[in-house]
Coordinates of C-alpha atoms in Angstrom, one line a residue:
M625 CA 0.0 0.0 0.0
K626 CA 1.4 3.4 -1.0
T627 CA 2.6 5.8 1.7
F628 CA 5.5 8.2 2.4
K629 CA 8.8 6.9 3.4
L630 CA 10.0 8.8 6.6
G631 CA 8.4 8.9 10.0
G632 CA 4.7 9.2 10.7
V633 CA 2.5 8.0 13.6
H634 CA -0.7 6.1 14.1
P635 CA -3.1 8.0 16.5
K636 CA -6.5 6.6 17.1
E637 CA -8.8 7.6 14.4
Y638 CA -12.0 8.5 16.2
K639 CA -14.0 9.0 13.0
L640 CA -17.2 9.3 15.0
R641 CA -20.6 9.0 13.3
A642 CA -18.9 9.3 9.9
E643 CA -21.6 7.4 8.2
D644 CA -24.4 9.8 9.3
P645 CA -25.6 12.2 6.6
S646 CA -24.6 15.8 6.9
V647 CA -27.0 18.3 8.5
T648 CA -27.8 21.7 7.0
L649 CA -27.7 24.3 9.7
G650 CA -30.3 27.2 9.6
L651 CA -29.4 30.8 9.4
P652 CA -28.3 32.9 12.4
Q653 CA -29.9 36.1 13.5
Q654 CA -26.6 37.8 13.0
G655 CA -23.5 36.9 11.1
I656 CA -19.9 37.9 11.6
V657 CA -17.9 37.8 8.3
F658 CA -14.1 38.4 8.7
V659 CA -12.7 40.7 5.9
N660 CA -9.6 38.6 5.5
Q661 CA -10.0 34.8 5.3
H662 CA -7.0 33.9 3.2
L663 CA -3.2 33.7 3.2
G664 CA -1.8 36.7 1.4
A665 CA -2.2 40.5 1.0
P666 CA -5.2 42.0 3.0
S667 CA -8.5 42.9 1.4
Q668 CA -10.4 46.1 1.6
C669 CA -14.0 46.3 2.8
I670 CA -16.4 47.8 0.2
V671 CA -19.6 48.0 2.2
A672 CA -20.6 50.3 5.0
K673 CA -22.9 50.4 8.0
G674 CA -26.5 50.5 6.8
D675 CA -25.9 48.9 3.5
K676 CA -28.3 46.2 2.3
V677 CA -26.6 43.0 1.0
K678 CA -27.7 39.9 -0.7
V679 CA -26.3 36.4 -0.6
G680 CA -23.2 36.2 -2.9
Q681 CA -22.6 39.9 -3.0
P682 CA -19.0 41.0 -2.7
L683 CA -18.1 42.5 0.6
T684 CA -14.4 43.1 -0.1
K685 CA -12.1 43.7 -3.0
N686 CA -8.5 42.5 -3.4
E687 CA -6.5 43.3 -6.5
N688 CA -3.3 41.7 -5.3
F689 CA -1.9 38.6 -7.0
I690 CA -2.0 36.6 -3.7
G691 CA -5.3 37.8 -2.4
S692 CA -8.9 36.7 -2.2
N693 CA -12.4 38.2 -2.1
V694 CA -15.1 37.6 0.6
H695 CA -18.8 37.5 -0.4
S696 CA -21.8 37.8 1.8
P697 CA -23.2 34.5 3.1
F698 CA -26.4 36.3 4.2
S699 CA -29.0 38.8 3.0
G700 CA -29.7 41.6 5.3
T701 CA -28.3 44.9 6.7
V702 CA -24.7 45.7 7.6
S703 CA -25.1 46.7 11.2
K704 CA -21.5 47.5 11.9
I705 CA -17.9 47.0 10.9
D706 CA -15.6 46.4 13.8
T707 CA -12.7 44.2 15.1
F708 CA -13.5 40.8 16.6
H709 CA -11.3 38.0 18.0
D710 CA -10.7 35.2 15.4
A711 CA -10.3 31.6 16.4
S712 CA -6.6 32.2 17.5
G713 CA -7.4 35.3 19.6
Y714 CA -6.2 38.0 17.2
R715 CA -8.5 40.9 16.7
K716 CA -9.4 41.3 13.0
E717 CA -11.8 43.4 11.0
A718 CA -15.2 41.9 10.4
I719 CA -18.5 42.8 8.9
V720 CA -21.6 42.2 11.1
I721 CA -24.8 41.5 9.1
D722 CA -28.2 41.4 10.6
V723 CA -29.8 38.5 8.7
E724 CA -33.2 39.3 7.1
G725 CA -34.5 36.5 5.0
D726 CA -32.4 34.7 2.4
E727 CA -32.3 36.7 -0.8
W728 CA -29.6 35.5 -3.3
L729 CA -28.0 37.3 -6.3
E730 CA -29.9 36.2 -9.4
T731 CA -26.6 35.3 -11.1
I732 CA -26.1 32.3 -8.9
D733 CA -27.5 29.0 -10.2
R734 CA -29.3 27.5 -7.2
S735 CA -30.8 24.5 -9.0
E736 CA -29.9 21.0 -7.8
D737 CA -29.0 20.0 -11.4
I738 CA -25.5 18.7 -11.7
K739 CA -23.7 20.5 -14.6
R740 CA -21.0 18.2 -16.1
D741 CA -20.1 20.1 -19.3
I742 CA -17.3 22.6 -18.5
T743 CA -17.7 25.3 -21.1
L744 CA -15.3 27.9 -19.7
S745 CA -11.8 28.2 -21.1
K746 CA -8.6 27.7 -19.1
E747 CA -8.3 31.5 -18.6
E748 CA -12.0 31.8 -17.7
I749 CA -11.8 29.1 -15.1
I750 CA -8.9 30.8 -13.4
A751 CA -10.6 34.1 -13.5
K752 CA -13.8 32.6 -12.1
V753 CA -12.0 30.9 -9.2
R754 CA -10.4 34.2 -8.3
E755 CA -13.6 36.2 -8.6
M756 CA -15.6 33.7 -6.5
G757 CA -13.0 33.9 -3.6
I758 CA -12.0 30.2 -3.7
V759 CA -9.2 29.3 -1.3
G760 CA -7.6 26.1 -0.3
M761 CA -10.0 24.3 2.0
G762 CA -7.4 22.1 3.6
G763 CA -6.5 24.7 6.2
A764 CA -4.0 27.0 4.8
C765 CA -6.6 29.1 2.8
F766 CA -4.1 29.9 0.1
P767 CA -5.9 31.6 -2.8
A768 CA -6.7 28.8 -5.3
H769 CA -6.2 30.8 -8.5
V770 CA -2.5 31.3 -7.7
K771 CA -1.8 27.6 -7.9
L772 CA -3.5 27.5 -11.3
M773 CA -1.2 30.2 -12.7
V774 CA 1.9 28.1 -13.2
P775 CA 5.1 30.3 -13.2
E776 CA 7.0 30.7 -16.4
G777 CA 9.6 28.0 -16.8
K778 CA 7.7 25.5 -14.7
T779 CA 5.4 22.7 -15.9
A780 CA 2.5 21.1 -14.1
E781 CA 2.4 17.3 -14.9
Y782 CA 0.2 16.0 -12.2
L783 CA -2.8 17.3 -10.2
I784 CA -3.0 15.6 -6.8
I785 CA -6.2 15.8 -4.9
N786 CA -6.1 15.4 -1.1
G787 CA -9.0 13.2 0.0
V788 CA -6.9 11.7 2.8
E789 CA -8.3 13.4 5.9
C790 CA -5.7 11.8 8.1
E791 CA -6.4 14.0 11.2
P792 CA -8.3 12.1 13.9
Y793 CA -12.0 13.0 14.4
L794 CA -12.4 14.9 11.2
T795 CA -15.0 13.5 8.7
D796 CA -16.2 16.6 6.7
D797 CA -14.1 15.7 3.6
Y798 CA -15.4 12.1 3.8
R799 CA -19.0 13.1 3.9
L800 CA -18.4 15.5 1.0
M801 CA -16.9 12.7 -1.1
I802 CA -19.9 10.4 -0.3
E803 CA -22.7 13.0 -0.7
S804 CA -21.3 15.1 -3.5
G805 CA -18.7 12.9 -5.2
E806 CA -19.7 13.8 -8.8
Q807 CA -19.6 17.5 -8.1
C808 CA -16.1 17.0 -6.6
L809 CA -14.9 15.2 -9.7
I810 CA -16.3 17.9 -12.0
G811 CA -14.4 20.4 -9.9
V812 CA -11.3 18.3 -10.3
S813 CA -11.9 18.3 -14.1
A814 CA -12.1 22.0 -14.1
L815 CA -8.8 22.3 -12.2
R816 CA -7.2 19.8 -14.6
K817 CA -8.4 21.8 -17.5
A818 CA -7.1 25.1 -16.0
L819 CA -3.7 23.5 -15.4
G820 CA -3.5 21.7 -18.7
V821 CA -2.5 18.4 -17.0
K822 CA -3.4 15.0 -18.4
T823 CA -3.8 13.2 -15.1
A824 CA -5.3 13.9 -11.7
F825 CA -4.8 11.6 -8.8
I826 CA -7.2 11.5 -5.8
G827 CA -5.5 10.1 -2.7
I828 CA -7.7 8.5 -0.1
E829 CA -6.6 6.5 2.9
N830 CA -7.9 2.9 3.0
N831 CA -9.9 3.4 6.2
K832 CA -12.5 5.0 3.9
P833 CA -13.4 2.1 1.6
K834 CA -16.8 3.5 0.8
A835 CA -15.3 6.8 -0.5
I836 CA -12.7 4.9 -2.5
A837 CA -15.3 2.6 -4.1
H838 CA -17.7 5.5 -4.7
L839 CA -15.2 7.8 -6.4
T840 CA -13.5 5.0 -8.3
K841 CA -16.9 4.1 -9.9
L842 CA -17.6 7.8 -10.7
A843 CA -14.1 8.3 -12.1
Q844 CA -14.7 5.8 -14.8
T845 CA -17.0 8.4 -16.5
F846 CA -14.3 11.1 -16.3
E847 CA -11.2 11.5 -18.4
G848 CA -7.8 11.6 -16.6
I849 CA -8.9 11.0 -13.0
E850 CA -7.6 8.1 -11.0
V851 CA -8.4 7.2 -7.3
V852 CA -5.3 6.0 -5.4
P853 CA -5.9 4.1 -2.1
L854 CA -3.2 4.9 0.5
Q855 CA -2.0 3.4 3.7
V856 CA -3.4 4.8 6.9
K857 CA -0.6 6.8 8.5
Y858 CA -0.5 10.3 9.8
P859 CA 0.4 12.8 8.2
Q860 CA -0.5 11.1 4.9
G861 CA -2.4 14.2 3.8
A862 CA 0.5 16.6 4.2
E863 CA 1.5 18.0 0.8
K864 CA 5.0 16.7 0.4
Q865 CA 4.1 13.3 1.9
L866 CA 1.1 12.9 -0.3
I867 CA 3.2 13.7 -3.4
Y868 CA 5.7 11.1 -2.5
A869 CA 3.1 8.5 -1.7
I870 CA 1.4 8.9 -5.1
T871 CA 4.2 9.8 -7.5
G872 CA 7.4 8.7 -5.7
R873 CA 8.7 12.2 -6.3
E874 CA 10.4 14.2 -3.4
V875 CA 10.1 18.0 -3.0
P876 CA 13.6 19.3 -2.2
S877 CA 14.2 21.4 0.8
G878 CA 13.1 25.0 0.2
K879 CA 11.2 24.1 -3.0
L880 CA 7.5 23.9 -3.9
P881 CA 5.5 21.0 -5.4
I882 CA 5.5 22.8 -8.8
D883 CA 9.3 22.5 -8.9
I884 CA 8.7 18.7 -9.4
G885 CA 5.7 19.1 -11.7
C886 CA 2.9 18.7 -9.1
I887 CA 0.0 20.8 -7.9
V888 CA -1.9 19.7 -4.8
S889 CA -5.4 20.7 -3.9
N890 CA -8.0 19.5 -1.3
V891 CA -11.1 17.6 -2.3
S892 CA -13.2 20.3 -0.7
T893 CA -11.5 22.9 -2.8
G894 CA -12.5 20.8 -5.9
Y895 CA -16.1 21.0 -4.7
A896 CA -15.9 24.8 -4.2
V897 CA -14.4 25.1 -7.7
Y898 CA -17.3 23.2 -9.1
E899 CA -19.8 25.6 -7.5
A900 CA -17.8 28.6 -8.7
V901 CA -17.2 27.5 -12.3
Q902 CA -20.5 25.6 -13.0
K903 CA -22.9 27.5 -10.7
N904 CA -21.3 30.9 -10.4
K905 CA -21.5 30.6 -6.7
P906 CA -18.9 32.2 -4.4
L907 CA -17.4 30.4 -1.4
I908 CA -20.1 31.3 1.2
D909 CA -20.6 28.0 3.0
R910 CA -18.7 24.9 3.9
M911 CA -19.0 21.6 5.8
V912 CA -17.8 21.6 9.4
T913 CA -17.3 18.6 11.7
V914 CA -18.4 19.1 15.3
T915 CA -17.2 16.2 17.3
G916 CA -15.8 14.8 20.5
L917 CA -16.1 11.7 22.7
H918 CA -18.7 13.3 24.9
V919 CA -20.6 15.4 22.3
E920 CA -24.3 14.6 22.3
K921 CA -24.9 15.1 18.5
V922 CA -21.7 14.5 16.6
S923 CA -22.4 15.8 13.1
N924 CA -21.1 17.3 9.9
F925 CA -22.9 20.6 9.4
N926 CA -23.4 22.4 6.1
V927 CA -23.1 25.9 7.4
R928 CA -22.8 29.5 6.1
I929 CA -19.5 31.2 6.6
G930 CA -20.0 33.9 9.3
T931 CA -22.2 31.7 11.4
P932 CA -21.4 32.1 15.1
I933 CA -19.4 29.2 16.6
S934 CA -21.9 29.1 19.5
M935 CA -24.7 28.2 17.1
L936 CA -22.8 25.2 15.8
L937 CA -22.1 24.0 19.3
E938 CA -25.7 24.4 20.3
A939 CA -26.8 22.4 17.3
A940 CA -24.5 19.6 18.4
G941 CA -26.2 19.4 21.8
G942 CA -24.2 22.1 23.6
I943 CA -20.9 22.0 25.4
P944 CA -20.7 18.8 27.6
T945 CA -19.9 19.1 31.3
N946 CA -16.2 18.8 32.0
T947 CA -15.2 20.1 28.6
G948 CA -11.6 21.3 29.0
K949 CA -10.8 22.6 25.6
I950 CA -12.4 23.3 22.2
I951 CA -10.1 22.8 19.3
N952 CA -10.4 24.7 16.0
G953 CA -9.5 21.8 13.7
G954 CA -8.1 18.4 14.6
P955 CA -6.1 17.3 17.7
M956 CA -2.8 17.1 15.8
M957 CA -2.6 20.4 14.0
G958 CA -5.6 22.3 15.4
K959 CA -5.4 25.1 17.9
A960 CA -7.5 25.8 21.0
L961 CA -10.3 28.4 20.5
F962 CA -9.5 31.7 22.2
S963 CA -13.1 32.5 22.6
L964 CA -16.5 31.2 21.6
D965 CA -17.4 34.8 20.4
T966 CA -16.2 34.2 16.9
A967 CA -17.5 32.8 13.7
V968 CA -17.0 30.1 11.0
T969 CA -14.5 31.1 8.3
K970 CA -13.4 29.6 5.0
G971 CA -10.8 27.6 7.0
T972 CA -13.0 26.2 9.7
S973 CA -13.0 22.4 9.1
A974 CA -13.9 21.2 12.6
L975 CA -14.6 21.9 16.2
L976 CA -13.3 19.3 18.5
L977 CA -14.6 19.3 22.1
M978 CA -12.1 17.6 24.4
D979 CA -12.8 16.4 27.9
E980 CA -10.9 18.0 30.8
S981 CA -9.0 14.7 31.3
D982 CA -7.8 14.8 27.7
A983 CA -7.3 18.5 27.3
H984 CA -4.0 18.8 29.2
R985 CA -0.5 17.5 28.4
G986 CA 1.4 15.3 30.7
E987 CA 3.9 16.9 33.0
E988 CA 7.0 18.0 31.2
A989 CA 10.2 16.1 32.0
N990 CA 13.8 16.1 30.8
C991 CA 14.6 14.7 27.4
I992 CA 15.7 11.0 27.8
R993 CA 17.5 10.8 24.4
C994 CA 15.1 8.1 23.1
S995 CA 15.1 9.6 19.6
K996 CA 11.3 8.8 19.1
C997 CA 10.8 12.4 17.8
V998 CA 13.4 11.8 15.2
Q999 CA 11.9 8.5 14.1
A1000 CA 8.4 10.1 13.9
C1001 CA 9.4 13.2 11.9
P1002 CA 8.1 12.8 8.3
M1003 CA 10.6 15.5 7.2
G1004 CA 13.7 13.8 8.5
L1005 CA 14.4 16.5 11.1
E1006 CA 15.8 16.2 14.6
P1007 CA 13.1 17.9 16.7
Y1008 CA 15.0 17.4 20.0
L1009 CA 17.9 19.4 18.6
L1010 CA 15.8 22.1 17.0
S1011 CA 13.9 22.6 20.2
A1012 CA 17.2 23.0 22.2
L1013 CA 18.5 25.5 19.6
V1014 CA 15.3 27.6 20.0
E1015 CA 15.6 27.5 23.8
N1016 CA 19.2 28.7 23.5
D1017 CA 18.4 31.4 20.9
N1018 CA 20.8 29.8 18.4
F1019 CA 18.7 30.9 15.4
E1020 CA 21.5 30.9 12.8
R1021 CA 22.2 27.2 13.4
L1022 CA 18.5 26.6 13.6
E1023 CA 18.1 27.8 10.0
N1024 CA 21.0 25.7 8.9
E1025 CA 19.4 22.6 10.5
N1026 CA 16.4 23.2 8.1
V1027 CA 13.8 24.2 10.7
M1028 CA 11.8 25.9 7.9
D1029 CA 11.1 22.4 6.5
C1030 CA 9.0 21.6 9.5
I1031 CA 5.4 21.1 8.5
E1032 CA 4.1 21.5 12.1
C1033 CA 2.3 18.1 12.0
G1034 CA 2.8 17.4 15.7
C1035 CA 4.3 13.9 15.3
C1036 CA 7.3 14.9 17.5
L1037 CA 5.0 16.1 20.3
Y1038 CA 2.7 13.1 20.0
S1039 CA 5.6 10.6 20.2
C1040 CA 7.6 12.3 23.1
P1041 CA 7.4 10.3 26.3
S1042 CA 8.7 13.3 28.3
Y1043 CA 6.0 15.6 27.1
R1044 CA 8.5 18.1 25.8
P1045 CA 6.9 21.1 24.1
L1046 CA 8.7 20.3 20.8
L1047 CA 6.1 21.6 18.4
D1048 CA 5.7 24.8 20.4
C1049 CA 9.4 25.4 20.1
L1050 CA 9.5 24.7 16.4
R1051 CA 6.7 27.1 15.7
V1052 CA 8.6 29.8 17.6
G1053 CA 11.8 28.9 15.8
K1054 CA 10.2 29.1 12.4
Y1055 CA 8.5 32.4 13.2
T1056 CA 11.8 33.9 14.5
V1057 CA 13.9 32.7 11.6
R1058 CA 11.3 34.0 9.1
T1059 CA 11.2 37.4 10.9
L1060 CA 15.0 37.7 11.0
K1061 CA 15.4 36.8 7.3
S1062 CA 12.8 39.4 6.3
K1063 CA 14.9 42.1 8.0
Q1064 CA 18.1 41.2 6.1

């Protein structure tokens, strides 16, 4: 079975209620739509207090190459524009909309008909993806159109679609592949056409046999799409690990996938591209997993971006007693929510409610030189050494030891018997090295 060659761990999967159909959440009374929901140059707000907006109407503009627009997920009145805490606790500009009905722009195709025939040209697809504010749905929120614009001198040979969903607890991509598999493949076809590549591979771990079977059957009616079953091992869905597992190619240190002829995109991004290209629909909603061992109604919710987090938690049965932490994302790479007074964004894939007994790390002890962190690192790094360099402010050597290759997967932290804060140190080290280099 195909997989990556270095490191990796096998955490318990906890794919709770994965076979239950997704649930469409109703509209909130008030939505909070952050102005910037992408990686790249900031956007400018183009609405003002008192403005009436419709679903799908642009709320921001961004003319930068690495930038993305935000559209209104609701119809109603802009009640204020202010700063709010995002999931990580940073105060960011957001547009508050008092929801009044559900009036959509007439240019959006709301029919349930599946449109297979892609009539737009390569250039038109890229322009549409940009116009509709599509970003990578795997977590990074990198503007999707940028990946489709292959730099001069580079050649895209393979499009690789990430349907792995290797994080424990998360099941939103799985439900999307099961419930909207054909739309996902049409979106993949649009991406393939935009890139001009002959072959697209969809990587799915073999703990999802129904998704593998379903998409394999559907792919028989599509040109140039192949489903690739993969071994269950975390972080199988990481970009460089996924490329190696499927193609056998390695991305060199400091290089990008396009340098070896590959473009990677998430399966949920493929679905968003389908809706943009075939339905003229901006990225205004997404599927979010709300889960946890003690959550009453574990579900995957189809929810509008801008919906308050508190509304999602209430729909899942509320916050269980003895909840110690709510994670934005999965347990390996997600981060604890700073506050419940925030809202769903384009990058919100899951909310994980952890019991008090599971929410705290073990007591930190001295490194016992067991090398388990080295064995677990999928990038071939030495986390114990990098951590020590950070603690001793030796940032020049830290850069030379390739700390920037760290993908922050958490395998080192997961495997450490001494509960050393390895991942925390590596994040600080990467940030510091990046900051120091920018000042040179």
